[in-house]
Short mmCIF file of C-alpha atoms in Angstrom, two decimals:
data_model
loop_
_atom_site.label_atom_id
_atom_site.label_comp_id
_atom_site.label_asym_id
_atom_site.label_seq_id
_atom_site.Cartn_x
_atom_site.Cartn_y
_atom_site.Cartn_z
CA UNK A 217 -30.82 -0.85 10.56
CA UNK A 218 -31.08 -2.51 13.77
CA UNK A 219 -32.14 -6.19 12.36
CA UNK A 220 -28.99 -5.86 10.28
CA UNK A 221 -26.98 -9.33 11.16
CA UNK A 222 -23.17 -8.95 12.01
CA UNK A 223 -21.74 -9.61 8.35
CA UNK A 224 -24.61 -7.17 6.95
CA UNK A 225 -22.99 -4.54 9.63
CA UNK A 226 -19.67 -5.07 7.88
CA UNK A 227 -21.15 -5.14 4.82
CA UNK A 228 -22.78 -1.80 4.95
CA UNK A 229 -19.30 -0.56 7.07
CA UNK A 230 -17.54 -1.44 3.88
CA UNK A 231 -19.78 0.58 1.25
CA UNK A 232 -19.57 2.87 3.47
CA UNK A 233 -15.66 3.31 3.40
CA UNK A 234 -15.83 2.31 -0.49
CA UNK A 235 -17.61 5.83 -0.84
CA UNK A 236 -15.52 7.68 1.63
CA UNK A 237 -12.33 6.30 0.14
CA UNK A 238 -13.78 7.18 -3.49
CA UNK A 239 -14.71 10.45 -2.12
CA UNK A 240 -11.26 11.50 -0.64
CA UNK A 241 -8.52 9.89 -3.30
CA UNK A 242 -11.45 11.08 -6.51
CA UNK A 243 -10.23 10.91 -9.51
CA UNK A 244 -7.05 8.86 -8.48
CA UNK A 245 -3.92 9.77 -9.01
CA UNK A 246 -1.89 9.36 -12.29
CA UNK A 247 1.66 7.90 -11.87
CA UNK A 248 4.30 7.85 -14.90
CA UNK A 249 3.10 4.33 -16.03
CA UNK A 250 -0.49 6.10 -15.69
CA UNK A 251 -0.02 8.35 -18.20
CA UNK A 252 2.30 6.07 -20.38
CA UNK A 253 -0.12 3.38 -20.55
CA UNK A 254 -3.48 6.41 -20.84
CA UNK A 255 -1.44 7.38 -24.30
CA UNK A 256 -1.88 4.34 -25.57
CA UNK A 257 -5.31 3.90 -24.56
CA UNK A 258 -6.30 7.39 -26.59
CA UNK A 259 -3.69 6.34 -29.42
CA UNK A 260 -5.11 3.39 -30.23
CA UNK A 261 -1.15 2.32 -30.16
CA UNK A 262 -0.51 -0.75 -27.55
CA UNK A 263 3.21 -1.82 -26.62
CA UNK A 264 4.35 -4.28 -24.14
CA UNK A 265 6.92 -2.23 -21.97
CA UNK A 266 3.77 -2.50 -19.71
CA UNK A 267 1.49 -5.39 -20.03
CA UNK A 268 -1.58 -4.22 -22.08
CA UNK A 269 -4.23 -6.37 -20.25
CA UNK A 270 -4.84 -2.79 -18.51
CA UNK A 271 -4.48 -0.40 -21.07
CA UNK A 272 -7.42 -2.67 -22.95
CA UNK A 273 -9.77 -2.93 -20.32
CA UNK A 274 -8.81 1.23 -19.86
CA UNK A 275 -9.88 1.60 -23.73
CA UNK A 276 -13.18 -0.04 -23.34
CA UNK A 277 -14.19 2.87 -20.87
CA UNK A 278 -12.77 5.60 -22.47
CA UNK A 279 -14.75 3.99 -26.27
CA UNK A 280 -17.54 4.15 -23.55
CA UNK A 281 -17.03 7.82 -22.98
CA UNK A 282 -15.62 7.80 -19.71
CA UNK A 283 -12.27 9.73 -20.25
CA UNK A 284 -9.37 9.80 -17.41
CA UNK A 285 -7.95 7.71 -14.79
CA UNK A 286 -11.28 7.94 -12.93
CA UNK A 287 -12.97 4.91 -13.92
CA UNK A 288 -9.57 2.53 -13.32
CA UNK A 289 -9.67 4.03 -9.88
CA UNK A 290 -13.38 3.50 -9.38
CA UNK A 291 -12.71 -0.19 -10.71
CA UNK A 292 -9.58 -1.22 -8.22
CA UNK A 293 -11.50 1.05 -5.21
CA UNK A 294 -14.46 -1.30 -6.02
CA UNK A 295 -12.68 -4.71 -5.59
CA UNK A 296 -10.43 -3.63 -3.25
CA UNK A 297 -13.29 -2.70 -0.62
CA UNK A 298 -15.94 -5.80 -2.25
CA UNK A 299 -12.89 -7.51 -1.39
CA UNK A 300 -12.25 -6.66 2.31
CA UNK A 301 -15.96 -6.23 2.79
CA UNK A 302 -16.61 -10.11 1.89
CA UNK A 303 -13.97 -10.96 4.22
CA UNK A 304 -14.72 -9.35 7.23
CA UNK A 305 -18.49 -9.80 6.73
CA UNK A 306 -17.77 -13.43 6.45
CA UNK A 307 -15.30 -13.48 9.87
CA UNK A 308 -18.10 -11.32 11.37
CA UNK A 309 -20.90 -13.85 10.27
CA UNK A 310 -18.47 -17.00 12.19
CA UNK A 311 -18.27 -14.92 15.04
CA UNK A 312 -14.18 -13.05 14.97
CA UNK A 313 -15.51 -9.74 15.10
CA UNK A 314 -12.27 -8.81 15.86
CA UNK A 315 -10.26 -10.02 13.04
CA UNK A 316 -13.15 -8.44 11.10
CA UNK A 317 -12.26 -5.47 12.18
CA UNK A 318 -8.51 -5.76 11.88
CA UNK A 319 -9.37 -6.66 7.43
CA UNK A 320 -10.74 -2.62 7.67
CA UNK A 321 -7.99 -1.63 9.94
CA UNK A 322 -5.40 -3.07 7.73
CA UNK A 323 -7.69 -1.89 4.56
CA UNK A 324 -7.48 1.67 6.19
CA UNK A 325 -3.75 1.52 6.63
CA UNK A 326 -2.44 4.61 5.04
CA UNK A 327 0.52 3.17 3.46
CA UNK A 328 -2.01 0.88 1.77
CA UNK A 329 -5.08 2.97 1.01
CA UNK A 330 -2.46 5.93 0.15
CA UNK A 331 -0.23 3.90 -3.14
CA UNK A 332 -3.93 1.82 -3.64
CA UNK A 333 -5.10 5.54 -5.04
CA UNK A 334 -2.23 5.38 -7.62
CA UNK A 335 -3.57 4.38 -11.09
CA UNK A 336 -0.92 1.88 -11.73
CA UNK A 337 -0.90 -1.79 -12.38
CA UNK A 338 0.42 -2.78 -8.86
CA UNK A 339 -2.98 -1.76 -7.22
CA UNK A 340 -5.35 -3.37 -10.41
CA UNK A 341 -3.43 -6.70 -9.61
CA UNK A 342 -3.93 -5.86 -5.64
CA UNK A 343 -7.26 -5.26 -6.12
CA UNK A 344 -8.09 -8.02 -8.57
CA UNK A 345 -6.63 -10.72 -6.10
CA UNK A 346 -8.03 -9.20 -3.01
CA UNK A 347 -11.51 -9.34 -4.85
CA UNK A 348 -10.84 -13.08 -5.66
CA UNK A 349 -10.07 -13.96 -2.01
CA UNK A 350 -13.57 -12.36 -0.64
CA UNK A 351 -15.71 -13.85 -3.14
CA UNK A 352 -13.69 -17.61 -1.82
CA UNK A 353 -13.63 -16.15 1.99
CA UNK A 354 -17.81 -15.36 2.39
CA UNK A 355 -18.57 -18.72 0.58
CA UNK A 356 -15.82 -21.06 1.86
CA UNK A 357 -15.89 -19.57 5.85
CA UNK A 358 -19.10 -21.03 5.88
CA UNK A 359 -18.90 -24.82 4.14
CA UNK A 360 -20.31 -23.78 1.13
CA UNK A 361 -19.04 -24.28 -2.16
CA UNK A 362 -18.61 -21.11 -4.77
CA UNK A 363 -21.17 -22.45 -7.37
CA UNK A 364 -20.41 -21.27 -10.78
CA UNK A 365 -20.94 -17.46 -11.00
CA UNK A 366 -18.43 -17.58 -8.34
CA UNK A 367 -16.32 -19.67 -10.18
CA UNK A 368 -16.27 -17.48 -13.61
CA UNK A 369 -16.02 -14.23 -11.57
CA UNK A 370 -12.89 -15.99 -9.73
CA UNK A 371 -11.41 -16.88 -13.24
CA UNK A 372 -11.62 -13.62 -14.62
CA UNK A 373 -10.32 -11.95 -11.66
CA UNK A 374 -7.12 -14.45 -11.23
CA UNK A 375 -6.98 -14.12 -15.39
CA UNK A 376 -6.84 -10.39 -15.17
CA UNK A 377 -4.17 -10.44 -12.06
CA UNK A 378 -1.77 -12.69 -13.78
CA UNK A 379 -2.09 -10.65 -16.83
CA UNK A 380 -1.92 -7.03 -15.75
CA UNK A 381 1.64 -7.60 -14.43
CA UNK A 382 4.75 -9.08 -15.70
CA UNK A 383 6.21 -10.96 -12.69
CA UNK A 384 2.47 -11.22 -10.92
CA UNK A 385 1.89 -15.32 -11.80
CA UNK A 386 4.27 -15.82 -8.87
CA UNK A 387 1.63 -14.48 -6.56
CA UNK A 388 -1.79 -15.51 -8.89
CA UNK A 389 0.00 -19.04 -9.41
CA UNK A 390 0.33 -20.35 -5.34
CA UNK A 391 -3.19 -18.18 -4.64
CA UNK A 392 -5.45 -19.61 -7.31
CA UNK A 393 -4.24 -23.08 -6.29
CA UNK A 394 -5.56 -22.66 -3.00
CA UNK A 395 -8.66 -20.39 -4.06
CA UNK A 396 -9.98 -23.03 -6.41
CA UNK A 397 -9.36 -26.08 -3.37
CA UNK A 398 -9.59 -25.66 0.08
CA UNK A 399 -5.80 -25.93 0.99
CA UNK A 400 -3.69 -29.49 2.53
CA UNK A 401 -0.47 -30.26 3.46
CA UNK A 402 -1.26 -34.00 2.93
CA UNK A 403 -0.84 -33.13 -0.77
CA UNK A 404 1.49 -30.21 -0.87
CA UNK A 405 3.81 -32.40 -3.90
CA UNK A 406 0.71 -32.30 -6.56
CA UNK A 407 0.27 -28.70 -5.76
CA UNK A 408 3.64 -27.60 -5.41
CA UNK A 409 3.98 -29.12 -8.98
CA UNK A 410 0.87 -28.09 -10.10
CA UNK A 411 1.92 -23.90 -9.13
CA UNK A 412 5.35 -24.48 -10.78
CA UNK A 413 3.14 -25.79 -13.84
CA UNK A 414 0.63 -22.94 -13.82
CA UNK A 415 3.72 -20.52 -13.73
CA UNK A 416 5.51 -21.81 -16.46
CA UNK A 417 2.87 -22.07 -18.56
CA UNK A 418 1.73 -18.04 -17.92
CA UNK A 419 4.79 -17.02 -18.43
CA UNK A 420 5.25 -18.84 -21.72
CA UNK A 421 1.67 -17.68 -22.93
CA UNK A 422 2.03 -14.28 -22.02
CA UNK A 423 4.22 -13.30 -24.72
CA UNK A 424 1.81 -14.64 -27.44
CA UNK A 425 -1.29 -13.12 -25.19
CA UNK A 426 0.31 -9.87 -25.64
CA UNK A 427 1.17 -9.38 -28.60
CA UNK A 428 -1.30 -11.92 -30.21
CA UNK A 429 -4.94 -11.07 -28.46
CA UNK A 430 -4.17 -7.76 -27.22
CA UNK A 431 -2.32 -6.43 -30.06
CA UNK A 432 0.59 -5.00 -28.40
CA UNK A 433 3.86 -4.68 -30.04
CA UNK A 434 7.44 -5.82 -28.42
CA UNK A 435 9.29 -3.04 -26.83
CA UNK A 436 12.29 -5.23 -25.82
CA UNK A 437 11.29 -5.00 -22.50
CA UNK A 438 12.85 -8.27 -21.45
CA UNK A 439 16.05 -6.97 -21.78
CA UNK A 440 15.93 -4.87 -18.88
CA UNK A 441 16.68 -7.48 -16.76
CA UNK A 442 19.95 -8.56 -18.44
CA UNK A 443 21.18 -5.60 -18.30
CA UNK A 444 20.51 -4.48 -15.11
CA UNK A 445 22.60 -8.12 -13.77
CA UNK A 446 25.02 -7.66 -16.64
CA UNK A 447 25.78 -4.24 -14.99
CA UNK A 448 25.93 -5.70 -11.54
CA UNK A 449 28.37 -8.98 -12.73
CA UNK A 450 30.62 -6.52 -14.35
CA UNK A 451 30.76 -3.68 -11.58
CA UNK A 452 31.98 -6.84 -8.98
CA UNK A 453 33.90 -8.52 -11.05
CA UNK A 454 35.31 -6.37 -13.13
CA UNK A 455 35.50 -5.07 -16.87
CA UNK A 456 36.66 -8.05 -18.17
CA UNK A 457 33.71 -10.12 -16.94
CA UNK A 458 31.42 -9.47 -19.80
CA UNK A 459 32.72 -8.96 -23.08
CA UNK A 460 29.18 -8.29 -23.97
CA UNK A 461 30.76 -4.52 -24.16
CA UNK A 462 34.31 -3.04 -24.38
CA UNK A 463 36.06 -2.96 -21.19
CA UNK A 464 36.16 1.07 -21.62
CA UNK A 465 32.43 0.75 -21.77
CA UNK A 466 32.75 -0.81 -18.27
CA UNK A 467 35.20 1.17 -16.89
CA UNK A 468 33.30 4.54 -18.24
CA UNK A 469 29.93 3.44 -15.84
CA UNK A 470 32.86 2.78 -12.87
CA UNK A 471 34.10 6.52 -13.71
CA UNK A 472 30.97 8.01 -14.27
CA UNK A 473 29.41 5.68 -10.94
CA UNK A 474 26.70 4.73 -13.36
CA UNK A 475 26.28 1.20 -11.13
CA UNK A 476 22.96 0.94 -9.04
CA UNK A 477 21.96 -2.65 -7.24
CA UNK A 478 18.74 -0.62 -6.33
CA UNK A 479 17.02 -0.09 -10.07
CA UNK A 480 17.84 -0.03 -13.63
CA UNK A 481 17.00 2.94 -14.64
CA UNK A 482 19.84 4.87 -14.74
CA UNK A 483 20.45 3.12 -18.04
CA UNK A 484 17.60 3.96 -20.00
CA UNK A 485 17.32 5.95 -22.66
CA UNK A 486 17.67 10.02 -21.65
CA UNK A 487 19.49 9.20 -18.52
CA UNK A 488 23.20 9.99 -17.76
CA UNK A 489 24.06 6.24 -18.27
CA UNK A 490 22.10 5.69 -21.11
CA UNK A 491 25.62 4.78 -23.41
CA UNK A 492 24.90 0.94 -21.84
CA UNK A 493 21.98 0.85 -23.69
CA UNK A 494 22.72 2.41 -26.71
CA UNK A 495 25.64 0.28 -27.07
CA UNK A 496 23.55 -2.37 -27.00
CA UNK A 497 21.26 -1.31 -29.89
CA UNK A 498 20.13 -3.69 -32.97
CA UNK A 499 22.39 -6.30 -30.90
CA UNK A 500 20.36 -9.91 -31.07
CA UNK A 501 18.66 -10.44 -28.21
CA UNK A 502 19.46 -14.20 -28.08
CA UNK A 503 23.17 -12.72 -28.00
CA UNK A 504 22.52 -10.57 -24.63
CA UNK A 505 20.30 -13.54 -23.18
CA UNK A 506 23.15 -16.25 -23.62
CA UNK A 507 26.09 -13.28 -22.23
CA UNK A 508 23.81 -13.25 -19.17
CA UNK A 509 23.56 -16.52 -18.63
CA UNK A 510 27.45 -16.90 -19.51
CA UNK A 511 28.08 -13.92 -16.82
CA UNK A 512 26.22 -15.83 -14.36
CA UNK A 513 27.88 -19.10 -14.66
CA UNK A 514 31.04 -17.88 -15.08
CA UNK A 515 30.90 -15.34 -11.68
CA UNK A 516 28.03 -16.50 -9.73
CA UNK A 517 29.48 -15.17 -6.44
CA UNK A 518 29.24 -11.67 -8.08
CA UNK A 519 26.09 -12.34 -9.74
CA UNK A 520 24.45 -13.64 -5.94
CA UNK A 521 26.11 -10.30 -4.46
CA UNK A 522 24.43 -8.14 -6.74
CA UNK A 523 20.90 -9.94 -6.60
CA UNK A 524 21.12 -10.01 -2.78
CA UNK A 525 21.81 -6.32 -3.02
CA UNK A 526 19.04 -5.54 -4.64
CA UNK A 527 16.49 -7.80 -2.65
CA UNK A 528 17.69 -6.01 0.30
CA UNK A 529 17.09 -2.65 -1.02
CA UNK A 530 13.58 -3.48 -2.46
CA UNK A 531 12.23 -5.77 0.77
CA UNK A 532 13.69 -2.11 2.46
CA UNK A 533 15.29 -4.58 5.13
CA UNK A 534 18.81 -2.38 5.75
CA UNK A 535 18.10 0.71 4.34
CA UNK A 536 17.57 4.38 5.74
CA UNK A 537 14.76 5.42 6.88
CA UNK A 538 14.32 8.36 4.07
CA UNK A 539 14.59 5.55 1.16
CA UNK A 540 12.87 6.64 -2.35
CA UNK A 541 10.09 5.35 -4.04
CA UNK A 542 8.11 4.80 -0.98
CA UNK A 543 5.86 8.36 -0.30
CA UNK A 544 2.94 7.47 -2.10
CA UNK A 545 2.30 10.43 -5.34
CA UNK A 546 -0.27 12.81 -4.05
CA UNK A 547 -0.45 15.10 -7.55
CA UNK A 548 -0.93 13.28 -11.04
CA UNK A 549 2.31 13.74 -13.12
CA UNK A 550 1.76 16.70 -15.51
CA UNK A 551 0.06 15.80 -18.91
CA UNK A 552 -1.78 16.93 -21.70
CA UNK A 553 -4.31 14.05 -21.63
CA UNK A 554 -6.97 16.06 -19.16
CA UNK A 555 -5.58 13.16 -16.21
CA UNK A 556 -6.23 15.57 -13.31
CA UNK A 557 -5.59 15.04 -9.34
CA UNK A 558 -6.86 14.82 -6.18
CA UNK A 559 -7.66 18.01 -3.84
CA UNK A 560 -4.50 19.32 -2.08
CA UNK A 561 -5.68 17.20 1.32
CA UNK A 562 -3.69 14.30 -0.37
CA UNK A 563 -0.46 16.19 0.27
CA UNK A 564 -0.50 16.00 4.05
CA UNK A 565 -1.94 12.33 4.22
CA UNK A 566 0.42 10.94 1.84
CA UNK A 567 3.37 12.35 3.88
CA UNK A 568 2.30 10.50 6.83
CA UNK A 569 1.51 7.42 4.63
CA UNK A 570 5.11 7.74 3.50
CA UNK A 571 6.55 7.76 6.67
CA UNK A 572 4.81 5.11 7.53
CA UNK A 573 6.02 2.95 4.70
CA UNK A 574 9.77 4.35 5.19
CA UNK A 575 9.28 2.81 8.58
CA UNK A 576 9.99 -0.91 9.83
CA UNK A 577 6.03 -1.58 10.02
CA UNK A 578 6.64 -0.35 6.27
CA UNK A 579 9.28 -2.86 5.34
CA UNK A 580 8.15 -5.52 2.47
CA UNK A 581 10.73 -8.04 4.33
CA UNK A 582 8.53 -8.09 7.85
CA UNK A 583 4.92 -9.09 5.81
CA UNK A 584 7.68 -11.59 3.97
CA UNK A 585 8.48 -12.90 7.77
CA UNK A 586 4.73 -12.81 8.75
CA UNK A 587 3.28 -14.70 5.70
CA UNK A 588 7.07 -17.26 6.77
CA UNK A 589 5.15 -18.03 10.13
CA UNK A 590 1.51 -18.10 9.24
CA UNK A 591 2.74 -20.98 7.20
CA UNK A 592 4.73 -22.11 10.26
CA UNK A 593 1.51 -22.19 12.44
CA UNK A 594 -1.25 -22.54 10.63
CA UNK A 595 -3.38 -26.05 10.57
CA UNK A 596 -5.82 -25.59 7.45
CA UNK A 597 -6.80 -29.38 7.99
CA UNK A 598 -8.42 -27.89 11.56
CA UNK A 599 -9.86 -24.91 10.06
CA UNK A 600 -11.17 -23.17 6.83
CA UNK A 601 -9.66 -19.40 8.11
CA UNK A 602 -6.46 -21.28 8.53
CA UNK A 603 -7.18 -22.85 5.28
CA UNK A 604 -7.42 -19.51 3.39
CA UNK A 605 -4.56 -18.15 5.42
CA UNK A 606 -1.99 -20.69 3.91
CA UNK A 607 -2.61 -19.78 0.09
CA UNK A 608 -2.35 -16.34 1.00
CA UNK A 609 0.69 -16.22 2.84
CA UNK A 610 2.24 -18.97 0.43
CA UNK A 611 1.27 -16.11 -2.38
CA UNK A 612 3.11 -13.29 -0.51
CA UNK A 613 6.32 -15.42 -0.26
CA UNK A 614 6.40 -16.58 -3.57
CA UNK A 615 6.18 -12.98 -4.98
CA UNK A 616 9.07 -11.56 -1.97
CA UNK A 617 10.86 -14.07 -2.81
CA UNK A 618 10.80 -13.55 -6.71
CA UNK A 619 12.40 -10.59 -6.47
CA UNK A 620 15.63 -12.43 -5.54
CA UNK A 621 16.21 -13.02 -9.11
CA UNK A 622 13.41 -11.21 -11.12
CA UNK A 623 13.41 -7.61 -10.07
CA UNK A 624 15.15 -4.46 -11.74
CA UNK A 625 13.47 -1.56 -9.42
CA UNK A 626 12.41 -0.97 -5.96
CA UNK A 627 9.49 0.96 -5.12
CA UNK A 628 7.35 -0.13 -3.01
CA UNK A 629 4.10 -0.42 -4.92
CA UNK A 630 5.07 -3.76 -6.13
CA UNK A 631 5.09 -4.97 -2.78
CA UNK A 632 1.23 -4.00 -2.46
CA UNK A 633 -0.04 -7.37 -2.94
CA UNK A 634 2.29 -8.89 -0.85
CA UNK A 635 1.48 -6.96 2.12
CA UNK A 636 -1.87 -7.21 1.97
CA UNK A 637 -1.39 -10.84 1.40
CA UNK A 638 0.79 -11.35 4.57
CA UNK A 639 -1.35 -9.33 6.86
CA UNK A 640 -4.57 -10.65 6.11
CA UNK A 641 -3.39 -14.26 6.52
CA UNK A 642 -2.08 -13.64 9.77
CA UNK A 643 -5.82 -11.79 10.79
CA UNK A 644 -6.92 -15.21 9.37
CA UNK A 645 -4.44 -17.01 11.67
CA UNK A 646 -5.22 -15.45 14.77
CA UNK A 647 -9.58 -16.74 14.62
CA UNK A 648 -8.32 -19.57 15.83
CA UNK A 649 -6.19 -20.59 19.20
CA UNK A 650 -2.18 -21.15 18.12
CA UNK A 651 0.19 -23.11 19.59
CA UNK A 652 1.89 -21.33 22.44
CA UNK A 653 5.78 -22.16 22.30
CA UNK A 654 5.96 -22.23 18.12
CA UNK A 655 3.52 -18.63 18.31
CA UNK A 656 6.63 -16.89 20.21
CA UNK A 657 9.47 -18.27 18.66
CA UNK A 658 7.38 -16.43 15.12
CA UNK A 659 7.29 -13.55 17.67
CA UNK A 660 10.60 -13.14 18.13
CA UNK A 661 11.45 -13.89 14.93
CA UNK A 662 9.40 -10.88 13.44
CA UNK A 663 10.84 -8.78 16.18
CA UNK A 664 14.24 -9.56 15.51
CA UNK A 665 13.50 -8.59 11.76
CA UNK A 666 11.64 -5.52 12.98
CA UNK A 667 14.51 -4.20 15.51
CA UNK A 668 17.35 -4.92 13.06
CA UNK A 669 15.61 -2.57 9.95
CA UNK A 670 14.76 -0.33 12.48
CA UNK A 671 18.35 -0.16 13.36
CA UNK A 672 19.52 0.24 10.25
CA UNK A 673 16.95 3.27 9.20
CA UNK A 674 18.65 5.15 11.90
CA UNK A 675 22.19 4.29 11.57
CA UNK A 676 22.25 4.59 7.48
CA UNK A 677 23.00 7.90 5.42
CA UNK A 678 19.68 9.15 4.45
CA UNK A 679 19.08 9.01 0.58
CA UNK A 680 16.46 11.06 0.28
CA UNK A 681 12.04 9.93 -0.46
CA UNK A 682 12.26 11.00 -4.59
CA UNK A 683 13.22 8.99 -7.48
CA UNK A 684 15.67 11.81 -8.69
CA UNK A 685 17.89 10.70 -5.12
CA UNK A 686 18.54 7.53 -7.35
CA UNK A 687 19.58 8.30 -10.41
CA UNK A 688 21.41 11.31 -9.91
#
């Protein structure tokens, strides 16, 4: 063990937490979407409402004989430790044996590791991505090129990311640029164009991806969005703003305070609000899509409130400090598909994880203001961390800053990626000297962003850490 070099140290350090992490969070932990998307897996029966990349790769296991949420969990623990392993055993090889340990510190973060246990597609993308970045990080960190294994195994891991959730080409697209080409500001046009063209074009071939290769059939899940502004337009500017509905449909969610900036799902279908929805039955959809974009351009003051509503609530900038959605699940949700849980030592860590996340450290909006100034400071021209550190924090902005006008809930899974994203990028930043003045203006900055949610999570009415606090 002793003629071990520094980046076989970190190496072994990382199997060894793989294990440990296996160990503790074994078998994972089945969420709602978990068990929705496992019924589907044992049915045979694939629907979009979730995008079935997963629920396919699940089925191949469980046709393999390995039933349960076990080997999912296995597969994200895997690249989510290969992952962070390849990255700090590459900083550790250059010499930052620091910043190689801050990748396991922020691996270990309990926040993190705690919703990263959660069989859900949030943590396969997460995992998936940070994968991609360590196989680029141990080859690019020292001048070498990624040959073309790496290559195909990059591919398929940026494939499977985009695919595996809806919205998640807004991260894969500004990532994958800078994976596949050392980043550049001298030509940030042709790859500014060429994310926007990598976006479009997933999100245009997703449709036909679903339904066509993996078999899944539509579940109208593109409505949700609609809906959920159509909702917001009307509650601001009043009944009469979308005749979508009668305006006693509008003023019976006003009566019955059916209106929610923070998620949609006090609309759906066994809720107390649910009269939206079935109002809206066997309607075209090409009829809801063009009174949403009428509602819009007709009140877009109203339409901007309610968006910027929600982005507050899901970034968790002003919100209490007891805001739902953000204690990681510690017990599967009860089933009858055999989808068991962890040992009851999950209960205890996951409370502290949640507090944690409920807290301004916890706030998606402050990794949104770190990844804002590692693209601020960093010179990837000077340096290939800084170089890695620019597509990453470029990836966690794109994705916070998606949910400005693609978003319908708030927990704070979906900000996994993004998190890890902004952190790491700014442990990549930090291998390298920084510019003194612009450093502490970013300093003050995040501690201006810091102080204020802070502020807010102790002057706001406390909510309440479940999902029933929402949609009661």
């Amino acid at each position: 063990m002793r003629t071990l070099s520094p980046a076989g140290w970190f190496g072994f350090a990382a199997t060894s937490l793989c294990a440990t992490v296996l160990a503790f969070f074994w078998p994972g932990v089945a969420h709602y979407d978990s068990v929705a998307q496992y019924q589907q897996v044992v049915s045979g029966a694939y629907y979009d409402w979730h995008p079935p990349a997963m629920a396919r790769l699940w089925t191949v296991f469980y046709r393999l004989g390995w039933t349960g949420q076990a080997p999912m969990f296995a597969l994200q623990t895997l690249f989510y430790w290969i992952g962070l392993g390849l990255v700090a055993a590459a900083l550790a090889r250059s010499g930052a044996r620091k910043a190689a340990l801050g990748v396991f510190a922020l691996g270990l973060w309990p926040p993190l590791l705690g919703w990263q246990a959660l069989v859900v597609k949030d943590g396969q993308m997460a995992a998936a991505l940070l994968c991609a970045t360590g196989l680029v990080a141990w080859k690019r960190l020292q001048g070498r090129p990624l040959g073309w294994s790496g290559t195909a195994a990059l591919v398929l891991l940026l494939g499977y990311a985009a695919l595996v959730r809806s919205n998640a080409i807004f991260a894969v697209a500004p990532l994958a640029v800078g994976l596949f080409a050392p980043w550049r500001w001298r030509d940030w046009r042709r790859r500014f164009v060429l994310i926007g063209a990598t976006t479009l074009a997933v999100l245009a071939l997703s449709p036909m991806i679903n339904h066509g290769l993996f078999g899944a059939e539509p579940s109208d899940v593109e409505a949700t969005q609609p809906l959920f502004d159509i909702a917001g337009i009307a509650h601001r500017a009043g009944p009469e703003a979308v005749p979508l509905l009668p305006t006693t449909t509008w003023r019976r969610i006003e009566a019955k305070r059916c209106h929610s900036s923070v998620l949609w799902d006090i609309f759906s279908i066994g809720k107390r609000c649910d009269f939206i929805q079935r109002g809206l039955a066997g309607r075209p959809r090409r009829e809801i899509f063009s009174a949403w974009a009428r509602a819009i351009g007709e009140h877009p003051g109203s339409y901007l409130s309610h968006r910027f509503a929600h982005w507050n609530a899901t970034t968790r900038w002003f919100v209490p400090w007891h805001f739902p959605q953000a204690v990681p699940q510690a017990q599967s949700l009860p089933n009858r598909l055999a989808l068991g849980s962890p040992g009851r030592q999950l209960v205890v860590y996951n409370r502290f994880a949640g507090w944690l996340a409920n807290s301004p450290a916890g706030a998606p909006i402050l990794a949104l203001g770190v990844a804002l100034a590692v693209l601020a400071l960093a010179r990837p021209a000077q340096s290939a961390a800084h170089g890695l550190a620019v597509p990453l924090a470029l990836s966690a902005t794109a994705m916070e800053l998606s949910f400005l006008f693609v978003s319908i809930a708030s927990d704070w899974r979906y900000h996994l990626w993004s998190m890890l994203a902004a952190w790491l990028s700014a442990i990549l930043l930090v291998t390298e000297p920084l510019p003194k003045r612009r450093a502490w203006i970013a300093l003050a900055g995040l501690a201006l962003i810091a102080l204020s949610a802070l502020a807010a999570r102790l002057m706001l009415p406390q909510i309440g850490d479940d999902y029933q606090a929402l949609i009661r």
